[in-house]
Coordinates of C-alpha atoms and ligand atoms in Angstrom, one line a residue:
M1 CA 0.0 0.0 0.0
R2 CA 3.1 2.2 0.0
G3 CA 2.5 5.4 -1.9
A4 CA -1.3 5.1 -1.7
R5 CA -3.3 8.3 -2.0
G6 CA -5.4 9.5 0.9
P7 CA -5.7 8.1 4.4
V8 CA -5.1 4.4 4.6
H9 CA -6.8 2.1 7.0
L10 CA -4.9 -0.9 8.0
G11 CA -6.1 -3.8 10.1
I12 CA -4.0 -6.9 11.1
N13 CA -5.9 -9.8 12.6
G14 CA -8.7 -7.3 13.4
Q15 CA -6.4 -4.8 15.2
S16 CA -6.4 -1.3 13.7
I17 CA -2.9 -0.1 12.9
P18 CA -2.1 3.7 12.4
V19 CA -0.4 4.4 9.0
L20 CA 1.6 7.6 8.3
P21 CA 0.9 9.6 5.0
N22 CA 4.2 8.2 3.7
G23 CA 2.8 4.7 4.1
A24 CA 4.9 3.7 7.1
W25 CA 3.5 1.6 9.9
I26 CA 4.7 -0.7 12.6
A27 CA 2.6 -3.0 14.7
W28 CA 3.1 -4.9 18.0
L29 CA 1.1 -8.2 17.9
P30 CA 1.1 -11.3 20.0
L31 CA 2.4 -14.6 18.5
P32 CA 0.4 -17.8 18.9
D33 CA 1.8 -20.7 20.9
D34 CA 2.7 -22.5 17.6
T35 CA 5.5 -22.7 15.1
V36 CA 3.3 -21.0 12.4
A37 CA 1.8 -17.5 12.8
Q38 CA -0.8 -16.2 10.4
F39 CA -1.5 -12.5 10.0
L40 CA -4.5 -11.4 8.0
F41 CA -3.9 -7.9 6.5
A42 CA -6.8 -5.8 5.4
A43 CA -6.1 -2.4 4.0
T44 CA -8.5 0.2 2.5
A45 CA -7.8 3.6 0.9
G46 CA -10.8 5.3 -0.5
P47 CA -12.5 2.8 -2.9
D48 CA -9.4 0.5 -3.0
S49 CA -9.0 -2.4 -0.7
S50 CA -6.6 -5.3 -0.4
R51 CA -6.4 -8.3 1.8
F52 CA -3.7 -10.9 2.1
V53 CA -2.4 -13.5 4.6
F54 CA 1.3 -13.3 5.8
T55 CA 2.6 -16.5 7.3
A56 CA 5.6 -16.3 9.7
R57 CA 7.5 -19.3 11.0
I58 CA 8.4 -19.4 14.7
A59 CA 11.4 -21.4 16.1
P60 CA 9.9 -24.6 17.6
Q61 CA 9.9 -24.8 21.4
F62 CA 10.4 -28.0 23.3
R63 CA 7.2 -29.9 24.0
P64 CA 7.0 -32.8 26.5
P65 CA 6.0 -36.1 24.9
A66 CA 2.3 -36.9 25.2
G67 CA 1.3 -39.6 27.6
R68 CA 4.7 -39.8 29.4
A69 CA 5.1 -38.8 33.1
A70 CA 9.0 -38.7 32.8
W71 CA 10.7 -36.6 30.2
I72 CA 13.8 -34.6 29.6
D73 CA 14.0 -31.3 27.6
T74 CA 17.1 -32.3 25.6
T75 CA 17.5 -28.7 24.3
S76 CA 18.2 -27.5 27.9
F77 CA 21.4 -29.2 28.9
T78 CA 23.7 -26.6 30.5
P79 CA 26.7 -26.8 30.1
A80 CA 27.0 -28.7 26.8
G81 CA 30.0 -29.1 24.6
S82 CA 33.6 -29.6 25.6
L83 CA 35.0 -28.4 28.9
A84 CA 38.5 -28.5 30.4
L85 CA 39.0 -27.9 34.1
P86 CA 41.4 -28.8 36.9
L87 CA 40.5 -32.1 38.5
G88 CA 37.7 -31.8 41.0
E89 CA 36.6 -28.2 40.2
G90 CA 32.8 -28.0 40.4
I91 CA 30.7 -27.8 37.3
P92 CA 27.2 -26.3 37.8
L93 CA 24.6 -28.3 35.9
S94 CA 21.1 -27.4 34.9
V95 CA 18.4 -29.1 32.9
H96 CA 14.6 -28.7 32.3
A97 CA 12.6 -31.9 32.9
A98 CA 9.3 -33.3 34.2
S99 CA 8.0 -31.9 37.5
N100 CA 8.1 -34.0 40.7
A101 CA 10.9 -36.2 39.3
T102 CA 13.9 -37.8 40.8
V103 CA 16.8 -36.7 38.7
R104 CA 20.3 -38.2 38.7
L105 CA 23.4 -38.0 36.5
L106 CA 24.9 -41.4 36.1
L107 CA 28.7 -41.3 35.8
P108 CA 30.5 -44.0 33.8
W109 CA 32.5 -45.1 36.8
G110 CA 29.4 -46.2 38.6
S111 CA 28.6 -43.3 40.9
S112 CA 26.0 -40.6 40.3
V113 CA 25.3 -37.0 41.3
P114 CA 21.8 -35.9 42.2
L115 CA 20.1 -32.9 40.6
V116 CA 17.6 -31.0 42.8
P117 CA 14.7 -28.7 41.8
D118 CA 15.9 -25.1 41.3
S119 CA 14.3 -23.1 44.1
S120 CA 14.9 -19.7 42.4
P121 CA 12.3 -18.2 40.2
P122 CA 12.8 -18.3 36.4
A123 CA 15.2 -15.6 35.0
L124 CA 14.5 -13.3 32.2
P125 CA 17.2 -13.3 29.4
G126 CA 19.7 -10.6 30.3
G127 CA 19.1 -8.5 27.2
L128 CA 15.3 -8.3 27.9
R129 CA 16.0 -7.4 31.5
A130 CA 18.2 -4.5 30.3
F131 CA 15.9 -3.1 27.7
T132 CA 12.3 -3.9 28.1
I133 CA 10.1 -1.9 30.5
D134 CA 7.2 -4.2 29.9
T135 CA 8.4 -7.7 30.6
A136 CA 5.1 -9.3 31.4
P137 CA 4.5 -10.9 28.0
R138 CA 7.8 -12.7 28.2
R139 CA 7.4 -14.3 31.6
L140 CA 7.0 -18.1 31.6
A141 CA 3.4 -19.1 31.7
P142 CA 2.5 -20.4 35.1
G143 CA 1.1 -23.5 33.5
E144 CA 4.3 -24.3 31.6
P145 CA 5.1 -28.0 32.2
G146 CA 8.2 -29.2 34.0
R147 CA 10.8 -27.4 36.0
R148 CA 14.5 -26.7 36.1
Y149 CA 16.9 -29.0 38.0
V150 CA 20.4 -28.0 39.1
G151 CA 23.4 -30.0 40.3
W152 CA 27.1 -29.9 40.9
L153 CA 29.6 -32.2 39.1
P154 CA 33.2 -32.4 40.2
A155 CA 35.4 -32.3 37.1
A156 CA 36.8 -35.7 36.0
A157 CA 37.6 -37.0 32.5
L158 CA 34.3 -37.7 30.8
C159 CA 33.3 -38.5 27.3
V160 CA 36.6 -37.3 25.7
D161 CA 37.5 -38.5 22.2
G162 CA 35.6 -41.7 22.6
R163 CA 38.2 -42.9 25.2
T164 CA 36.1 -42.3 28.2
A165 CA 32.4 -43.0 28.5
C166 CA 29.8 -40.2 28.9
A167 CA 27.3 -39.2 31.6
T168 CA 23.7 -40.2 31.4
L169 CA 20.8 -38.3 32.9
V170 CA 18.0 -40.4 34.4
V171 CA 14.6 -38.7 35.2
T172 CA 12.2 -40.9 37.2
V173 CA 8.5 -40.1 37.9
E174 CA 6.7 -42.9 39.8
N175 CA 7.0 -45.9 37.4
D176 CA 8.1 -44.0 34.4
S177 CA 11.7 -43.0 33.6
A178 CA 13.5 -41.2 30.8
T179 CA 17.2 -41.2 30.0
A180 CA 19.5 -39.1 27.8
R181 CA 23.2 -38.8 27.3
W182 CA 24.4 -35.4 28.7
P183 CA 26.2 -33.9 25.7
L184 CA 29.2 -32.8 27.7
A185 CA 32.9 -33.8 27.4
V186 CA 35.2 -33.0 30.2
S187 CA 39.0 -33.1 30.0
L188 CA 41.4 -32.1 32.7
E189 CA 43.8 -29.1 33.0
D190 CA 47.0 -30.0 34.7
M191 CA 47.6 -27.1 37.1
A192 CA 50.7 -28.6 38.6
F193 CA 52.5 -28.2 35.3
P194 CA 50.2 -25.6 33.6
T195 CA 49.9 -24.6 30.0
V196 CA 51.3 -21.1 29.4
V197 CA 49.8 -19.2 26.6
V198 CA 50.5 -15.9 24.7
L199 CA 47.6 -13.8 23.5
D200 CA 47.4 -12.8 19.8
D201 CA 44.2 -11.4 18.4
D202 CA 45.5 -11.3 14.9
T203 CA 47.0 -14.7 14.2
A204 CA 46.1 -14.3 10.5
R205 CA 48.2 -11.1 10.4
S206 CA 45.4 -9.2 8.7
G207 CA 46.5 -6.0 10.5
T208 CA 42.9 -4.8 10.8
T209 CA 42.3 -5.4 14.5
D210 CA 43.0 -3.4 17.6
S211 CA 45.6 -5.9 18.8
L212 CA 43.6 -6.3 22.0
T213 CA 42.1 -9.5 23.3
P214 CA 39.1 -8.8 25.4
G215 CA 38.8 -10.6 28.7
R216 CA 35.5 -11.5 30.3
A217 CA 34.5 -12.6 33.8
V218 CA 32.3 -15.3 32.3
P219 CA 32.5 -17.2 29.0
H220 CA 31.2 -14.9 26.2
G221 CA 30.5 -12.2 28.8
T222 CA 30.9 -8.5 28.5
Y223 CA 34.5 -7.0 28.2
N224 CA 36.3 -6.4 31.4
W225 CA 40.0 -6.6 30.4
F226 CA 41.8 -5.5 27.3
F227 CA 45.0 -7.6 26.8
P228 CA 47.5 -6.4 24.2
T229 CA 49.0 -9.0 21.8
G230 CA 52.0 -10.5 23.5
T231 CA 50.4 -10.8 26.9
V232 CA 51.5 -14.1 28.6
A233 CA 49.2 -16.0 31.0
V234 CA 48.4 -19.4 32.4
E235 CA 45.5 -21.4 31.0
S236 CA 43.2 -22.8 33.7
G237 CA 40.2 -24.0 31.7
R238 CA 38.3 -24.2 28.4
W239 CA 34.7 -24.3 27.5
S240 CA 33.9 -24.8 23.8
D241 CA 35.5 -21.8 22.0
Q242 CA 36.5 -20.0 25.2
V243 CA 39.7 -20.2 27.3
R244 CA 40.0 -19.3 30.9
L245 CA 43.2 -17.6 32.1
A246 CA 44.3 -17.7 35.7
L247 CA 45.6 -14.1 36.0
S248 CA 46.5 -14.5 39.6
R249 CA 45.5 -16.9 42.4
T250 CA 42.2 -15.1 42.7
A251 CA 41.4 -13.6 39.3
V252 CA 40.4 -15.3 36.1
A253 CA 39.4 -14.0 32.7
W254 CA 37.8 -15.8 29.7
V255 CA 39.1 -15.0 26.2
N256 CA 38.4 -16.3 22.7
A257 CA 40.2 -19.6 22.1
G258 CA 41.2 -18.2 18.7
D259 CA 43.3 -15.5 20.4
V260 CA 45.3 -18.1 22.5
V261 CA 48.6 -19.6 21.3
P262 CA 50.1 -22.2 23.7
L263 CA 53.8 -21.7 24.4
P264 CA 56.1 -24.8 24.4
T265 CA 55.5 -27.3 27.2
G266 CA 57.7 -26.5 30.1
T267 CA 57.4 -22.7 29.8
P268 CA 57.2 -21.3 33.3
P269 CA 54.2 -19.3 34.3
P270 CA 54.8 -15.5 33.9
G271 CA 55.5 -13.5 37.0
G272 CA 58.2 -11.9 39.0
V273 CA 59.5 -8.7 40.3
V274 CA 58.4 -5.2 39.2
S275 CA 61.2 -2.7 39.8
S276 CA 61.4 1.1 40.0
V277 CA 59.1 3.3 37.8
R278 CA 59.6 6.7 36.2
L279 CA 57.5 9.4 34.6
T280 CA 58.4 11.0 31.3
S281 CA 56.8 14.4 30.3
G282 CA 55.8 15.1 26.7
P283 CA 53.8 17.9 25.1
K284 CA 50.5 16.0 25.0
S285 CA 51.0 13.4 27.7
V286 CA 52.9 12.1 30.7
T287 CA 54.1 8.5 30.5
L288 CA 54.7 6.1 33.3
R289 CA 57.3 3.4 32.4
V290 CA 57.0 0.2 34.3
P291 CA 59.7 -2.4 33.9
L292 CA 58.1 -5.9 34.0
P293 CA 59.5 -9.4 34.3
A294 CA 57.3 -10.5 31.4
R295 CA 54.3 -9.1 29.4
L296 CA 52.0 -9.6 32.4
P297 CA 48.2 -9.3 32.1
Y298 CA 47.0 -5.9 33.5
Q299 CA 44.0 -3.8 34.0
V300 CA 43.6 0.0 34.3
T301 CA 40.9 1.3 36.6
E302 CA 39.9 4.9 36.0
R303 CA 38.4 7.2 38.6
E304 CA 37.6 10.8 38.3
R305 CA 41.2 12.0 39.1
S306 CA 43.2 8.8 39.2
L307 CA 44.4 5.8 37.2
T308 CA 45.3 2.5 38.8
L309 CA 47.3 -0.1 37.0
R310 CA 46.9 -3.6 38.3
L311 CA 49.5 -6.1 37.3
Y312 CA 48.7 -9.8 37.7
G313 CA 51.6 -12.0 38.6
G314 CA 53.7 -9.1 39.7
A315 CA 55.4 -8.5 43.1
S316 CA 56.8 -5.1 44.0
D317 CA 60.4 -4.2 44.3
I318 CA 59.5 -0.6 43.4
N319 CA 62.3 1.1 45.4
W320 CA 61.9 4.4 43.5
M321 CA 58.9 6.2 41.9
Q322 CA 60.5 9.1 40.0
Y323 CA 58.4 12.1 39.0
G324 CA 61.2 14.0 37.2
A325 CA 62.3 12.7 33.9
S326 CA 65.4 12.8 31.7
G327 CA 65.1 15.6 29.1
T328 CA 62.7 17.7 31.3
T329 CA 63.2 19.6 34.5
G330 CA 61.2 19.4 37.7
T331 CA 58.0 17.6 38.5
D332 CA 55.2 17.4 36.0
P333 CA 52.1 19.2 37.3
L334 CA 49.6 16.7 35.9
V335 CA 50.6 13.8 38.2
T336 CA 50.2 14.9 41.8
R337 CA 51.0 11.6 43.5
M338 CA 52.2 8.1 42.7
S339 CA 51.9 5.1 45.0
Y340 CA 51.9 1.4 44.8
A341 CA 50.3 -1.4 46.8
Q342 CA 50.6 -5.2 47.0
P343 CA 47.0 -6.3 47.7
A344 CA 47.9 -10.0 47.1
A345 CA 51.1 -11.9 46.8
D346 CA 50.7 -12.0 43.0
E347 CA 48.8 -8.7 42.4
L348 CA 50.5 -5.3 42.3
T349 CA 48.8 -1.9 41.8
I350 CA 50.4 1.4 40.9
T351 CA 48.2 4.5 41.2
L352 CA 48.6 7.9 39.6
E353 CA 46.7 10.7 41.2
L354 CA 46.1 13.6 38.8
A355 CA 45.7 17.3 39.2
R356 CA 42.9 17.3 36.6
R357 CA 40.0 15.0 35.8
V358 CA 41.0 12.1 33.5
W359 CA 40.8 13.1 29.8
G360 CA 42.3 9.9 28.3
Y361 CA 45.1 7.4 28.5
R362 CA 46.6 4.5 26.6
V363 CA 48.7 1.5 27.4
R364 CA 51.3 -0.4 25.4
F365 CA 54.2 -2.7 25.8
D366 CA 57.6 -1.5 24.7
G367 CA 59.8 -4.5 24.8
R368 CA 59.1 -6.0 28.2
D369 CA 58.2 -2.6 29.7
L370 CA 54.7 -1.3 30.1
L371 CA 54.0 2.3 29.2
L372 CA 50.9 4.0 30.6
E373 CA 50.5 7.3 28.8
V374 CA 48.2 9.9 30.5
R375 CA 46.7 12.5 28.2
R376 CA 46.9 16.2 29.1
P377 CA 43.4 17.7 29.1
P378 CA 42.9 20.4 26.4
V379 CA 42.8 24.0 27.4
V380 CA 39.1 24.9 26.9
D381 CA 37.8 28.5 26.7
P382 CA 34.6 28.5 28.8
A383 CA 33.2 31.4 26.7
R384 CA 33.8 29.5 23.4
P385 CA 34.3 25.9 24.4
L386 CA 34.4 24.5 20.8
R387 CA 37.1 26.9 19.5
G388 CA 40.2 25.0 18.6
R389 CA 38.8 21.6 19.6
T390 CA 39.1 18.5 17.4
I391 CA 35.9 16.6 17.3
A392 CA 35.6 13.2 15.7
L393 CA 32.1 12.3 14.5
D394 CA 31.3 8.7 13.6
P395 CA 28.3 8.2 11.3
G396 CA 27.3 4.7 12.5
H397 CA 27.4 1.8 9.9
P398 CA 27.8 0.3 7.3
P399 CA 28.4 -2.6 7.6
L400 CA 24.9 -3.4 8.9
G401 CA 22.6 -0.7 10.1
A402 CA 18.8 -0.8 10.8
R403 CA 16.1 0.0 8.2
G404 CA 12.9 1.9 8.9
P405 CA 9.4 1.0 7.7
T406 CA 9.8 2.9 4.4
G407 CA 13.3 1.5 3.9
L408 CA 15.4 4.5 5.2
W409 CA 18.8 2.9 6.0
E410 CA 20.5 3.9 9.2
P411 CA 23.9 4.7 7.7
V412 CA 22.2 7.2 5.2
A413 CA 20.6 9.0 8.1
T414 CA 23.6 9.0 10.4
L415 CA 25.8 10.4 7.7
A416 CA 23.3 13.2 7.0
V417 CA 23.2 14.1 10.7
A418 CA 27.0 13.9 11.0
L419 CA 27.5 16.3 8.0
K420 CA 25.1 18.8 9.5
A421 CA 26.8 18.6 12.9
K422 CA 30.1 19.1 11.2
T423 CA 28.8 22.4 9.7
L424 CA 27.6 23.6 13.1
L425 CA 30.8 22.6 14.9
E426 CA 33.0 24.3 12.4
R427 CA 31.0 27.4 12.7
S428 CA 31.9 27.4 16.4
G429 CA 35.6 27.1 15.7
A430 CA 36.1 23.3 16.0
S431 CA 37.8 21.1 13.4
V432 CA 35.8 18.0 12.6
L433 CA 36.9 14.6 11.5
L434 CA 34.4 12.2 10.0
T435 CA 35.2 8.5 10.2
R436 CA 33.4 8.0 6.9
T437 CA 32.0 10.4 4.2
D438 CA 30.3 8.0 1.8
T439 CA 28.4 4.6 2.0
T440 CA 31.6 2.5 1.9
A441 CA 31.7 0.1 4.8
V442 CA 34.2 0.9 7.5
E443 CA 34.9 -1.6 10.3
L444 CA 34.8 -0.5 13.9
Y445 CA 38.4 -0.5 14.8
P446 CA 39.6 1.7 12.0
R447 CA 37.0 4.3 13.2
T448 CA 38.4 4.6 16.7
R449 CA 42.0 4.3 15.4
F450 CA 41.3 7.2 13.1
A451 CA 40.1 9.4 16.0
E452 CA 43.1 8.4 18.2
L453 CA 45.6 9.0 15.4
H454 CA 44.3 12.5 15.0
D455 CA 44.2 13.1 18.8
A456 CA 40.5 13.9 18.6
D457 CA 39.4 15.7 21.9
I458 CA 36.0 14.0 21.8
L459 CA 34.5 11.1 19.8
V460 CA 30.7 10.9 19.2
S461 CA 29.2 8.0 17.3
I462 CA 25.8 8.7 15.8
H463 CA 23.2 6.0 15.5
A464 CA 19.5 5.4 15.1
N465 CA 17.9 2.7 17.2
A466 CA 15.9 -0.4 16.6
L467 CA 14.8 -3.3 18.8
P468 CA 14.6 -7.0 18.1
D469 CA 11.4 -9.0 18.1
G470 CA 10.0 -9.5 21.5
I471 CA 10.6 -6.0 22.9
N472 CA 7.7 -3.6 22.5
P473 CA 9.0 -0.6 20.6
F474 CA 6.1 1.6 21.6
T475 CA 6.9 1.3 25.3
N476 CA 10.7 1.1 25.0
S477 CA 11.6 3.8 22.4
G478 CA 13.1 7.2 23.0
T479 CA 16.5 8.9 23.2
S480 CA 19.4 7.2 24.8
V481 CA 23.2 7.8 24.9
Y482 CA 25.9 5.3 25.9
Y483 CA 29.3 5.6 27.4
F484 CA 31.9 3.0 28.5
H485 CA 34.6 4.7 30.6
P486 CA 33.8 6.9 33.7
R487 CA 35.2 10.1 32.1
S488 CA 32.6 9.8 29.4
T489 CA 29.6 9.7 31.7
R490 CA 29.2 13.4 31.8
L491 CA 29.5 13.6 28.0
A492 CA 26.7 11.0 27.6
R493 CA 24.5 13.0 30.1
E494 CA 25.0 16.3 28.3
L495 CA 24.4 14.7 24.9
D496 CA 21.2 13.0 26.2
R497 CA 19.9 16.2 27.7
A498 CA 20.6 18.2 24.6
L499 CA 19.1 15.6 22.2
V500 CA 15.9 15.3 24.3
A501 CA 15.6 19.1 24.3
E502 CA 16.0 19.2 20.5
L503 CA 14.0 16.2 19.5
G504 CA 11.3 16.1 22.1
V505 CA 10.9 12.3 22.2
R506 CA 10.9 10.2 25.4
D507 CA 14.1 10.2 27.4
L508 CA 15.3 6.7 28.0
G509 CA 18.4 8.1 29.8
I510 CA 22.0 7.3 29.6
G511 CA 23.5 3.9 29.9
R512 CA 26.9 2.2 30.1
G513 CA 27.2 0.1 27.0
D514 CA 30.0 -2.2 25.8
Y515 CA 30.2 -0.5 22.3
A516 CA 33.5 -0.4 20.4
L517 CA 32.9 3.3 19.6
A518 CA 32.4 4.1 23.3
R519 CA 35.5 2.2 24.4
P520 CA 38.5 4.2 23.2
T521 CA 40.6 5.2 26.1
W522 CA 42.4 8.2 24.6
M523 CA 39.4 10.6 24.7
P524 CA 35.9 10.9 26.1
A525 CA 33.6 9.0 23.8
A526 CA 29.9 8.4 23.6
L527 CA 27.3 6.7 21.3
T528 CA 24.0 8.4 20.6
E529 CA 20.8 6.6 19.8
A530 CA 18.6 9.7 19.6
L531 CA 15.7 8.3 17.6
F532 CA 14.1 5.0 16.7
I533 CA 14.4 4.4 13.0
M534 CA 11.9 1.5 13.3
L535 CA 9.1 3.8 14.4
P536 CA 7.3 5.6 11.5
D537 CA 7.2 9.1 13.0
Q538 CA 10.9 9.0 14.1
E539 CA 12.0 7.5 10.8
A540 CA 10.2 10.4 9.1
M541 CA 12.2 12.8 11.4
L542 CA 15.5 11.0 10.4
A543 CA 14.6 11.4 6.8
S544 CA 13.7 15.1 7.0
E545 CA 16.1 18.0 6.8
D546 CA 14.5 19.5 9.9
G547 CA 14.9 16.3 11.9
Q548 CA 18.5 15.9 10.8
W549 CA 19.3 19.5 11.8
R550 CA 17.7 18.9 15.2
Y551 CA 19.6 15.7 15.8
A552 CA 22.8 17.6 14.7
R553 CA 22.1 20.5 17.1
G554 CA 21.6 18.1 20.0
V555 CA 24.9 16.5 19.3
V556 CA 26.7 19.9 19.0
N557 CA 25.0 21.4 22.1
G558 CA 25.8 18.3 24.1
I559 CA 29.5 18.4 23.2
E560 CA 29.6 22.1 23.9
N561 CA 28.0 21.8 27.3
F562 CA 30.4 19.0 28.2
L563 CA 33.4 21.1 27.2
R564 CA 32.1 24.1 29.1
E565 CA 31.6 22.1 32.2
R566 CA 35.2 20.7 31.9
A567 CA 36.6 24.2 31.3
R568 CA 35.2 25.3 34.7
E569 CA 37.1 22.4 36.4
P570 CA 38.9 23.8 39.5
Ligands
ZN628 ZN1 23.4 1.6 14.8

């Protein structure tokens, strides 16, 4: 019906759906409890009318077998796949099976472990919990059959390469029982003589990556560490395509198995003494040089006016912490105090307290030394905060990008907004760098690399939002802005405030989001999701000159307000 003249009336399964004059519409409809969903469309425009049926396929859900008291949902085994752990380490088990059952996991050596009914209420998927305000439709129906059982299996060789037998789950309800092989193989990690690995996120030598391997607290979890290529660590477990590193006796990180290269058998675990450290002053930064016994795993923790470097496997012999550096005179004013601590036998921290709030930093290995480079904040004129600033704008996508109901493609809208914001920023005396200027696809890393190479003072990535099936866009749409590092929280807040003022849609607020474009450490960075391209009215705003100027003004005002606030810093 796109392009139809006059008001269009659209009904789907009898529900009336509003249609914009440009033909755009979006509907939120329940799905039947089936693998096939049929939608009857009925549209009228003046004397014309049209009807058709759209059939959607829905992924099948597990259904208990009819007429059986005992059953096992064989899609629910957790964990499944291959696992490697030190002997005896506990593996949490979970499975969905018939209610009121006795559940046991039979082990090939004759013993068994019990599984007990899970007493905690069912969890919502994490993504839904984060995004949807209206979760009721997705809660498990109270009448849903069966329940979840949980257990604890001490690691032992199981089901490996056909050499050892597998575990069998037995579910018994009165006189009926069901059995299934638990699809899990367990091999053992030798921690007495451990495997030492080196991290390399670009084993193919494509040169297109950031040379950082992200570490996560749980397999496939969100990023919590960023290990440069060359970092050496001890492997302490594997689960399918994830490897667990023992950073210290108490800290572990999961990384992608593809980034892990084992060193020759017999390589000793990394660790040893960290000796005296020194600062070096440069025109745009102050650099801390830390001599290490090996390329140890590390983590930098940022606070408002301090940076703490945590070295795993290091022990302090830091006799000297020198503020003055060769080639310069006196003490650099940016770093007010250095200190170190040894919170555990194999964890060492070095803290730099700063005279100014953190603007940015970066870390790299130089041979075996670690360099922590602290960026000097720019000198901002509170009367004209944008004058002389270098602002990197990132028009989000391609690759990928959402599409609106009439087909407007997100990268087309984000580039139009970025070009308008560039005009406004330049009028206020800033120089503007765009990470792309046409529809050629640009990967994420080259975008942040570009901003860093040009020492951009601020990076803002411009996007338009969409939601997946299952989250109601009518109750969950609006303006939101994401940051990753603490220094960018204020930038996100100012952008959100300015965008809401310009665009007048619902304020979803700011959020911390694990986005590549929000993660650079060298400058404050934020990602704006000011409008929902999937909603007809907001798609129309994104397509219009007026809407694009308003989005652009919101971005510019947000950046300017952030800079003005930082200029007033005592
Ligand atoms: Zn996007």
